[in-house]
Coordinates of C-alpha atoms in Angstrom, one line a residue:
X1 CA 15.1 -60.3 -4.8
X2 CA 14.5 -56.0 -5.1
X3 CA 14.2 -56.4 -9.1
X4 CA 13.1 -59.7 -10.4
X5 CA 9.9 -61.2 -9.7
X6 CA 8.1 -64.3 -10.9
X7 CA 8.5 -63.5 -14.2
X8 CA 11.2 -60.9 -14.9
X9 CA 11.7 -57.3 -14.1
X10 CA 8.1 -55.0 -14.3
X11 CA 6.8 -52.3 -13.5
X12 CA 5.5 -48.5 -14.2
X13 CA 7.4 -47.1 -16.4
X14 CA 9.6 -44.3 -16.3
X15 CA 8.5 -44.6 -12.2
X16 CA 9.6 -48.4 -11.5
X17 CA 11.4 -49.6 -14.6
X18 CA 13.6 -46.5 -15.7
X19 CA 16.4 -45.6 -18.4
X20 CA 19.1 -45.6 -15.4
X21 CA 17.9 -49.2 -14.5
X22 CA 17.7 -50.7 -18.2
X23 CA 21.2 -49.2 -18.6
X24 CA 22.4 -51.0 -15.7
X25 CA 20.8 -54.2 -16.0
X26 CA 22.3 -53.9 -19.8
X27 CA 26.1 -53.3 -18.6
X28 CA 25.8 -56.3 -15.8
X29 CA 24.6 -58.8 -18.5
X30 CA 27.3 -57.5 -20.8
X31 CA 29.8 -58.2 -18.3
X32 CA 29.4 -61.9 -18.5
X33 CA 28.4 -61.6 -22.5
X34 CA 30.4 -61.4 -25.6
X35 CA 27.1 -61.3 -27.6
X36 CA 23.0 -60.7 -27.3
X37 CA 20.3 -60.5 -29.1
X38 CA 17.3 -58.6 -28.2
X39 CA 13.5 -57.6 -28.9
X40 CA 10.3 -55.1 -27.6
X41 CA 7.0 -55.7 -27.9
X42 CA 4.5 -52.9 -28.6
X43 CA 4.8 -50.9 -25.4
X44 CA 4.8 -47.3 -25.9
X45 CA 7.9 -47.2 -23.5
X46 CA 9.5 -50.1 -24.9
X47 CA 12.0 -48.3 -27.5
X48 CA 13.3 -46.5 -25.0
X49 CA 14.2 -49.6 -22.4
X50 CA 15.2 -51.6 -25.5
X51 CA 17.6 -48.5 -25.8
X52 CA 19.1 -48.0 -22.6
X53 CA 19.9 -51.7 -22.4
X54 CA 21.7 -52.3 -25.9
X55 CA 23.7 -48.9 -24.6
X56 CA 24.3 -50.7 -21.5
X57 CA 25.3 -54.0 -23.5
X58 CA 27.7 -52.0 -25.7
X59 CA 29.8 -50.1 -23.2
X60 CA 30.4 -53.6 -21.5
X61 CA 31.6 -54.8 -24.9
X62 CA 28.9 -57.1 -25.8
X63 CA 27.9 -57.1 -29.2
X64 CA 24.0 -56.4 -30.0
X65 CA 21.7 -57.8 -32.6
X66 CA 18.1 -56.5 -32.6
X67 CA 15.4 -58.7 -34.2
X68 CA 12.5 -55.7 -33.6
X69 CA 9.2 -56.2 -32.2
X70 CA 8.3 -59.6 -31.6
X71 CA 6.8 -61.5 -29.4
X72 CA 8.5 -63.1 -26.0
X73 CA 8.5 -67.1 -27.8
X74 CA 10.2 -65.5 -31.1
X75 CA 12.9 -63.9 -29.1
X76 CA 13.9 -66.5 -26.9
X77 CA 13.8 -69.0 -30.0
X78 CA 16.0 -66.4 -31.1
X79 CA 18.3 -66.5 -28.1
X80 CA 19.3 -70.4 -29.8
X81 CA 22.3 -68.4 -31.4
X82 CA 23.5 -66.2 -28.7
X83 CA 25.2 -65.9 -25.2
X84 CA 21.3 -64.5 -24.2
X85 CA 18.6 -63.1 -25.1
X86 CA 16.7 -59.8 -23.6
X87 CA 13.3 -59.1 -24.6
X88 CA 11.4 -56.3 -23.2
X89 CA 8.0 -56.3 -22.0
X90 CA 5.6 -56.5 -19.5
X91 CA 4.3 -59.7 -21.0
X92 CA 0.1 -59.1 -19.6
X93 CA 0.2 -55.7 -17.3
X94 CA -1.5 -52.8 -18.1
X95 CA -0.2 -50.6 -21.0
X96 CA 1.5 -48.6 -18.4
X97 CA 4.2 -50.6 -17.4
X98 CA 7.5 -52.1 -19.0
X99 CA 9.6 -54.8 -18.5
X100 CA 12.6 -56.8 -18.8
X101 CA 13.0 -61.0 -19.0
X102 CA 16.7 -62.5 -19.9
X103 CA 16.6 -65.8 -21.7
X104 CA 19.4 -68.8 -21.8
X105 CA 20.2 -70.0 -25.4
X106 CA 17.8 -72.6 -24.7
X107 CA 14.6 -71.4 -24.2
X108 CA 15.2 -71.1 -20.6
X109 CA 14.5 -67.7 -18.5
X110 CA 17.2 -66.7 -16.5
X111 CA 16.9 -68.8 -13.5
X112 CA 17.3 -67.5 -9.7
X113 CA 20.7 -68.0 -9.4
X114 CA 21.4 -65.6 -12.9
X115 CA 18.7 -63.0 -11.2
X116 CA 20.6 -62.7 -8.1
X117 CA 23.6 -62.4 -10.5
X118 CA 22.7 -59.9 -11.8
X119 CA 20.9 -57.9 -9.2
X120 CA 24.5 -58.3 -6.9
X121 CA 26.5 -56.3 -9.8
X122 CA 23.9 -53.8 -10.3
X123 CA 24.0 -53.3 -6.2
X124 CA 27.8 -53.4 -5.8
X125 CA 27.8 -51.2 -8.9
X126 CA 30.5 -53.5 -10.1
X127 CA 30.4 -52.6 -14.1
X128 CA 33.0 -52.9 -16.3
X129 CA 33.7 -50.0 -19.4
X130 CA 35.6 -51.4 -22.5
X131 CA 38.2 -48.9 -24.1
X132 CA 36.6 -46.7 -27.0
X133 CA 37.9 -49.4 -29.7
X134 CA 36.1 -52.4 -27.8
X135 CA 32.6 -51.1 -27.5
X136 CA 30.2 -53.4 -28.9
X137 CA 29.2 -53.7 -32.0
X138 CA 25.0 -53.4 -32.9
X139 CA 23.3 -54.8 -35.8
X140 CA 19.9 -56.0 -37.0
X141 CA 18.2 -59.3 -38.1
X142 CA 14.8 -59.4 -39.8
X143 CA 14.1 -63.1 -39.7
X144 CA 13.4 -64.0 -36.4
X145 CA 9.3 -64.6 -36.9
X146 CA 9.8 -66.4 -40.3
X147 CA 12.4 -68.9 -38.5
X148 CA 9.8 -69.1 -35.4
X149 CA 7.6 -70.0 -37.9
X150 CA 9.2 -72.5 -39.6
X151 CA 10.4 -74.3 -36.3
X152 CA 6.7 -74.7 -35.5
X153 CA 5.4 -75.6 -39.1
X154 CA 8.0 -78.7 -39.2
X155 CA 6.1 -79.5 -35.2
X156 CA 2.3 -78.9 -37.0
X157 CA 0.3 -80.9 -39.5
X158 CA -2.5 -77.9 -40.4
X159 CA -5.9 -77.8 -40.4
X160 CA -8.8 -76.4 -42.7
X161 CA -11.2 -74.7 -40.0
X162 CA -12.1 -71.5 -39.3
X163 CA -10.3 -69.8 -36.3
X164 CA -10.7 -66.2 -34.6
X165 CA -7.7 -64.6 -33.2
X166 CA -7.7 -62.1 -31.1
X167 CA -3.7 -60.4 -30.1
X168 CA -5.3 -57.7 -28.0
X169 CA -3.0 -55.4 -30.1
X170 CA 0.0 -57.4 -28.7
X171 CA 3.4 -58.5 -30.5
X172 CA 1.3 -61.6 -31.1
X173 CA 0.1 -60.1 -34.6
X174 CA 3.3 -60.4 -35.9
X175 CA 3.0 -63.8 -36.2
X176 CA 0.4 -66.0 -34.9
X177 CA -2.3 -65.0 -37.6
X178 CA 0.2 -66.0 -40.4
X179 CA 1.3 -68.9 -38.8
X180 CA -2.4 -70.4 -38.8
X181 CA -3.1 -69.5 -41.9
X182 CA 0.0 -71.4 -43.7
X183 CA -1.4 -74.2 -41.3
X184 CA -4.2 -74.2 -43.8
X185 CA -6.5 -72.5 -41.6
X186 CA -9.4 -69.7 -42.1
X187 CA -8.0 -66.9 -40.0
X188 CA -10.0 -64.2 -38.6
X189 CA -8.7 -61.3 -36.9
X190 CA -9.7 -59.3 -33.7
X191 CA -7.4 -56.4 -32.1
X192 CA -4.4 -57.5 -34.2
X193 CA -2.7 -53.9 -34.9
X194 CA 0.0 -53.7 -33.2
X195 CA -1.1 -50.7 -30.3
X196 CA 0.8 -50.8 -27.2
X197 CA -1.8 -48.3 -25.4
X198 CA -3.8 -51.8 -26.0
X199 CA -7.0 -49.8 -26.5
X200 CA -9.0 -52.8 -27.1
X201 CA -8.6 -54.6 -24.2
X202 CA -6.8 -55.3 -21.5
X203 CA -3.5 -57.2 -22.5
X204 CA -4.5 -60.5 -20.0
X205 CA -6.5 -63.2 -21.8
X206 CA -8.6 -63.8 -19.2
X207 CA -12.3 -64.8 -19.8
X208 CA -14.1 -61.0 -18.5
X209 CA -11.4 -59.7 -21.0
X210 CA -12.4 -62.0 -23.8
X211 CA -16.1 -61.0 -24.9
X212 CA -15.2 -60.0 -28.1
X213 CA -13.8 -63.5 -29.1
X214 CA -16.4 -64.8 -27.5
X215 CA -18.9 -63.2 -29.7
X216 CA -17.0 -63.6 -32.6
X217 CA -16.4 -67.2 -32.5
X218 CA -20.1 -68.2 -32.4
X219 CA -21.2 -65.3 -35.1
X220 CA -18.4 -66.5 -37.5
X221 CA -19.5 -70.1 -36.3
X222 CA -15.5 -70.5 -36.0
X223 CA -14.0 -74.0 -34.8
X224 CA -11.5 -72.1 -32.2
X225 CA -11.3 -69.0 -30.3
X226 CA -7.3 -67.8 -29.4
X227 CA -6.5 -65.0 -27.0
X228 CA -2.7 -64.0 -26.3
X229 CA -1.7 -61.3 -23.7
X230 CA 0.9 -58.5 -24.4
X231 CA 3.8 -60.2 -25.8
X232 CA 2.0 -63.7 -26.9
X233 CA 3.9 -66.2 -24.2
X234 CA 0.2 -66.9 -23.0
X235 CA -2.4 -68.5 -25.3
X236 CA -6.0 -69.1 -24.2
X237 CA -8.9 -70.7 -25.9
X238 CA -12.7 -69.8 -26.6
X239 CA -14.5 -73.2 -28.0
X240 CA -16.8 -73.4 -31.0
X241 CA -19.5 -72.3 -28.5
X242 CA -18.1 -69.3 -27.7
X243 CA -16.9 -70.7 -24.1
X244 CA -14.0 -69.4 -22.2
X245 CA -12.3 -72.7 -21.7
X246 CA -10.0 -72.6 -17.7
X247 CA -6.4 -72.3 -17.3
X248 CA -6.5 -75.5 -15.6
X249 CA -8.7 -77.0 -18.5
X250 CA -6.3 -76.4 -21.1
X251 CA -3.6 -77.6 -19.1
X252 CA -5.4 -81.1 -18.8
X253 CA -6.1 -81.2 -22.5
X254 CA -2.5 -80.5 -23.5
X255 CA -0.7 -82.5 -21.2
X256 CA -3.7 -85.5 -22.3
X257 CA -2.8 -84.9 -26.0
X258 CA 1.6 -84.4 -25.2
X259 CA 1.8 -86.8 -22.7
X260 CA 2.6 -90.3 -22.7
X261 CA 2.8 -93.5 -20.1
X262 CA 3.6 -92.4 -17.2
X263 CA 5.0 -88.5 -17.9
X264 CA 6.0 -86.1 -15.2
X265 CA 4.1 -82.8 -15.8
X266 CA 5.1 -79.7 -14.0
X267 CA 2.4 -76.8 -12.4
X268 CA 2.0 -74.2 -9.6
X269 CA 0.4 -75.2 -5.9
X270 CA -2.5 -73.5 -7.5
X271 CA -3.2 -76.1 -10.0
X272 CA -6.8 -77.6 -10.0
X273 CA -6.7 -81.5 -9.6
X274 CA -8.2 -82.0 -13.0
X275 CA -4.9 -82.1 -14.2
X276 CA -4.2 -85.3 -11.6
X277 CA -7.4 -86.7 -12.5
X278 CA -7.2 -86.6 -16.3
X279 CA -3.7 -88.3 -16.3
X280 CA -3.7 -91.7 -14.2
X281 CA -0.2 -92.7 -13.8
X282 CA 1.2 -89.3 -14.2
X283 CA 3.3 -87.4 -11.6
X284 CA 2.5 -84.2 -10.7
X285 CA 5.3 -81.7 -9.2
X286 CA 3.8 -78.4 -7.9
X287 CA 6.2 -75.3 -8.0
X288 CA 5.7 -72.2 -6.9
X289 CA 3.7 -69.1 -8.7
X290 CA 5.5 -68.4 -11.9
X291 CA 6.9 -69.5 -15.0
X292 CA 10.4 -69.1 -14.5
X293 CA 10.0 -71.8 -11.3
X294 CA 8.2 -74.1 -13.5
X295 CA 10.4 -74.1 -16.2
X296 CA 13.5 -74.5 -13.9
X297 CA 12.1 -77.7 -12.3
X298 CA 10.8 -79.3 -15.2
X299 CA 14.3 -78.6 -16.7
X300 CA 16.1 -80.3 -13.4
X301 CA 13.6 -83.0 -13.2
X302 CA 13.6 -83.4 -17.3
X303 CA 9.8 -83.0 -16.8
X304 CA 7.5 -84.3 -20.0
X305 CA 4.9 -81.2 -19.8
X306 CA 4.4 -78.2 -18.0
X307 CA 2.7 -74.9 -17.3
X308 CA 0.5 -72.5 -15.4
X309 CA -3.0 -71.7 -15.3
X310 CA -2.8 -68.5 -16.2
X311 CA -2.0 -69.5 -20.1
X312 CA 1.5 -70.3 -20.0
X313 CA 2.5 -73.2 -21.6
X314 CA 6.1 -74.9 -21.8
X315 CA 7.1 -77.7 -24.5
X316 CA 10.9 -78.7 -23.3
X317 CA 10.6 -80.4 -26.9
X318 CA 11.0 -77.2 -28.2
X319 CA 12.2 -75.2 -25.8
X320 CA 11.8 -74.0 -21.9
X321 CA 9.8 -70.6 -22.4
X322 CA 6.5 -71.0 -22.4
X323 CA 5.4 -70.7 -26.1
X324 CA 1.9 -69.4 -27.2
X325 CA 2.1 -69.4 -30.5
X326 CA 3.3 -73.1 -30.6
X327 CA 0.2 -73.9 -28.2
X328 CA -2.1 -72.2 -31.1
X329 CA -0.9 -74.1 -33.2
X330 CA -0.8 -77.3 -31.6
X331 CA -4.0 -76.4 -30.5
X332 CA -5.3 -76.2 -34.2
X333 CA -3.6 -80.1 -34.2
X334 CA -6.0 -81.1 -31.7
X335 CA -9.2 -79.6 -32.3
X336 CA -9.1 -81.2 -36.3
X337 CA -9.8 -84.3 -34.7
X338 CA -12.3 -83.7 -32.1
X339 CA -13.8 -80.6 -31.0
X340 CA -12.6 -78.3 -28.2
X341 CA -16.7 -78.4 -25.9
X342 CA -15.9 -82.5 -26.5
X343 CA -12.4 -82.3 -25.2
X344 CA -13.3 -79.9 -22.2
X345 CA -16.7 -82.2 -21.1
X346 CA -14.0 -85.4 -21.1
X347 CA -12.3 -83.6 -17.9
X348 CA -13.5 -84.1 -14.3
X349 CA -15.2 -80.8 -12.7
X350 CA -14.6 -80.2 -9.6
X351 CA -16.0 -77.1 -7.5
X352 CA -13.3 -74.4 -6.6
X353 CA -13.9 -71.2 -4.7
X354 CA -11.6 -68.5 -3.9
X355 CA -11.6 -65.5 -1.7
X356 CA -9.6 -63.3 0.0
X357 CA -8.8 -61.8 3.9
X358 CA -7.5 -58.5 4.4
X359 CA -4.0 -58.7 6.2
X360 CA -2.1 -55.5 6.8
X361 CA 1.5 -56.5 4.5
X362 CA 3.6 -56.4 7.6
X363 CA 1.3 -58.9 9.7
X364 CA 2.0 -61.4 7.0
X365 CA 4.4 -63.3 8.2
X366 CA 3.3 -63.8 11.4
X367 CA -0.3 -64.9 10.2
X368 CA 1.6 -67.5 7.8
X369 CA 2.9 -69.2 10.4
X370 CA 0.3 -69.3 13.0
X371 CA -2.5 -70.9 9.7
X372 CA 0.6 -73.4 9.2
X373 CA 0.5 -74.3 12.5
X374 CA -3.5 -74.8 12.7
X375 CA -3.9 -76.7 9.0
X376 CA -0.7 -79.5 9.7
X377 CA -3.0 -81.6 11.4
X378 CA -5.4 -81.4 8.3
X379 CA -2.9 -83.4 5.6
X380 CA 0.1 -83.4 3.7
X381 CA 1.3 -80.0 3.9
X382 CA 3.6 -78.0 1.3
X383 CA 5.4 -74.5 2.4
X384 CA 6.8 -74.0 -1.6
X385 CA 4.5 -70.9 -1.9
X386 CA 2.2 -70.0 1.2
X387 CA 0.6 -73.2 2.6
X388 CA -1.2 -76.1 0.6
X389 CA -3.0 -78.6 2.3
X390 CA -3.7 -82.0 0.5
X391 CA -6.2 -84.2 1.5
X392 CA -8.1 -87.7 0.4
X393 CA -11.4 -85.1 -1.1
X394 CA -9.6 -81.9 -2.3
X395 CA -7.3 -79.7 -1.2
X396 CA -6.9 -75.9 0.3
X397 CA -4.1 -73.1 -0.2
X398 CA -3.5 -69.9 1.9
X399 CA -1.1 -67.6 0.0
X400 CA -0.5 -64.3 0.9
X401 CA -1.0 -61.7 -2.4
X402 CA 2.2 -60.1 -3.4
X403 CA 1.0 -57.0 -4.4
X404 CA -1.4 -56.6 -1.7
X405 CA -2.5 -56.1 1.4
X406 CA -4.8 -59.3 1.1
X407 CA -4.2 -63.1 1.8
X408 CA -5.7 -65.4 -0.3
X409 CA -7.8 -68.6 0.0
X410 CA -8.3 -71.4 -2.4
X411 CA -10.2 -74.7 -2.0
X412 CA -11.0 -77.5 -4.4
X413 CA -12.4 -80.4 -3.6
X414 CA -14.3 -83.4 -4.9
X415 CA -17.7 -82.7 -2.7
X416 CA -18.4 -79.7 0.5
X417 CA -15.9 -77.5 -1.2
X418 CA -18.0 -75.0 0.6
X419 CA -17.9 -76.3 3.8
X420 CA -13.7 -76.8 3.6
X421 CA -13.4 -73.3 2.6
X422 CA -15.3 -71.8 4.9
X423 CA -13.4 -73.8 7.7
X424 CA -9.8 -72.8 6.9
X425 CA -10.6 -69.1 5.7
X426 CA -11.9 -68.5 9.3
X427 CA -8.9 -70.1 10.5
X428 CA -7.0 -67.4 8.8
X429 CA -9.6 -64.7 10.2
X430 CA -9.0 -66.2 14.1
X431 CA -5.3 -66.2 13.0
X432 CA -5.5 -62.3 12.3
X433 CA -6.9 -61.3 16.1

């Protein structure tokens, strides 16, 4: 698709993501909506996008209500009440760019088939204008974080430890700090003024990003570190030591603590095998990169639990957008019980190493298919997004980078990870001559 991507529309804004675009996007949605509701996280350009899409909205004839900045989770719980939901952001990107992600009344992104939607009446320019006395209607409601709230309260039995919480100066300090605390919790904050320049750190909870948490936890001998990204759908965890805890890790120790029997969990081909590992019985469905395609197959496949690596995590009990204030708290849940270094050392560790090979963008394509060719022989291969190899010991996957001119090697495996990577990265080298 030209304007959707894994996760929505993003980009630089003013450059990528403009007025003209939020406006259009704004009078196809209205097309096919008598009624939305919609929200912004702290971005500087964020008013402004909000703006141009309620216009769009309104001259379609679709009525507006705006719940003001909030985080991604909030808004889509909002959505429950409306033909759709439009919250915009640019969920962990740099301060510089803005966004826009549609949500179904339940919890749901707007899947391909919407996107392409969409995108088709925005290309064909195939609007509709209402007469002057049908133009939507816009209104406000200031509720949307305390209902958020209260959903997850009546999912959460509290805790009395000591947590650190850093929002990065994201939508998530509208809520998630207050949440905790009427969990019962002793809440300390870190970057949780709401700044869309994010001047603390970079919006991705990622552990390089993280070293103020990090600090924190140990120095305030806290139980729990929690990290959110831009607009809070991403949660990640610093233990009680201060140690960044993997994507992969804290997928395992949710799906371990939501799962039961023999659940079907949901994750990208990028997904470590601890998650296999940790869950005997389970069955794992591999997606491509991106929440959106998670979400969509654990809804067809009425999956039990899934989620990405990066810090997205999606409760279908609750709803199909991956929720990171419902993951903090849940977390909280957990950790009361046993503590979050005990948790991680229960999982299997398995070596992983990643790399990259430079691969000019229009080459692509053609170096794909030759590596496909070469790494059948090597196991069960899977062609959902770029090549993954799985084998008795580990497996390998070649994915070319979308935003650049790189192609990317993973390996994992249960011994001579080193020796597997090695092998199928020069394969992708000899592919490139």
């Amino acid at each position: 698709m030209k304007l959707f991507g894994s996760s929505g529309i993003r980009g630089l804004a003013n450059v990528e993501v403009t007025v003209d675009l939020a406006l259009k996007v704004g009078m196809a949605l209205g097309k096919s909506k008598k009624n939305a509701v919609i929200g912004r996280d702290p971005r500087v350009a964020g008013e402004m996008i909000e703006l141009a899409v309620i216009s769009g909205l309104m001259s379609a004839g679709c009525d507006v209500v705006r719940v003001g900045l909030v985080t991604t989770p909030t808004l889509a719980y909002a959505a429950r009440n409306y033909d759709c939901g439009v919250m915009i952001t640019a969920s962990h990107n740099p301060a510089t760019d803005v966004g826009i992600k549609l949500w179904n009344p339940d919890g749901m992104a707007f899947d391909s088939a919407q996107q392409e939607e969409i995108e088709d009446i925005i290309e064909k320019e195939d609007f509709v204008y209402v007469p002057w006395n049908e133009v939507g209607e816009i209104s406000a409601y200031g509720n949307a974080v305390r209902d958020h709230m209260d959903m997850i309260l009546s999912h959460s039995t509290g805790a009395q430890i000591r947590v650190v919480i850093d929002c990065g100066g994201g939508a998530g300090g509208t809520i998630t700090p207050f949440l905790l605390r009427e969990m019962g919790c002793e809440v300390i904050t870190l970057n949780s003024q709401l700044d869309g320049h994010f001047p603390a750190r970079n919006p991705e909870p990622n552990d390089k990003n993280l070293w103020m948490l990090k600090k924190a936890v140990k120095e305030f001998d806290a139980a729990l570190g929690i990290a959110h990204d831009g607009d809070a759908d991403r949660m990640m965890a610093v233990d009680e030591n201060g140690i960044f805890l993997s994507g992969d890790e804290m997928l395992a120790i949710f799906a371990r603590f939501e799962c039961k029997g023999n659940p079907m969990i949901v994750v990208p081909v990028d997904t470590s095998m601890i998650v296999d590992d940790s869950m005997p019985g389970s069955t794992v469905v591999h997606t491509r990169v991106g929440d959106v395609y998670v979400a969509e197959e654990m809804k067809k496949l009425k999956a039990d639990f899934g989620g990405e690596p990066s810090g997205s995590w999606i409760f279908p009990r609750i709803s199909y957008c991956p929720d990171g204030i419902y993951a903090a708290a849940l977390l909280v849940d957990i950790v009361k019980e046993k503590k979050l270094s005990e948790l991680r050392d229960e999982l299997p560790k398995y070596p992983t190493l990643r790399s990259t090979v430079s691969c000019d963008n229009d080459k692509k394509s053609s170096v794909m298919q030759a590596v496909s060719s070469k790494l059948e022989s090597m196991g069960e291969v899977s062609s959902i997004d770029g090549i993954r190899v799985d084998m008795e010991g580990g497996w390998v996957l070649v994915r070319p980078s979308g935003t650049e001119a790189k192609i990317r090697v993973t390996a994992e495996a249960r011994q001579d990870v080193e020796e597997l990577h090695a092998k199928v990265k020069n394969i992708v080298k000899e592919c490139l001559k």
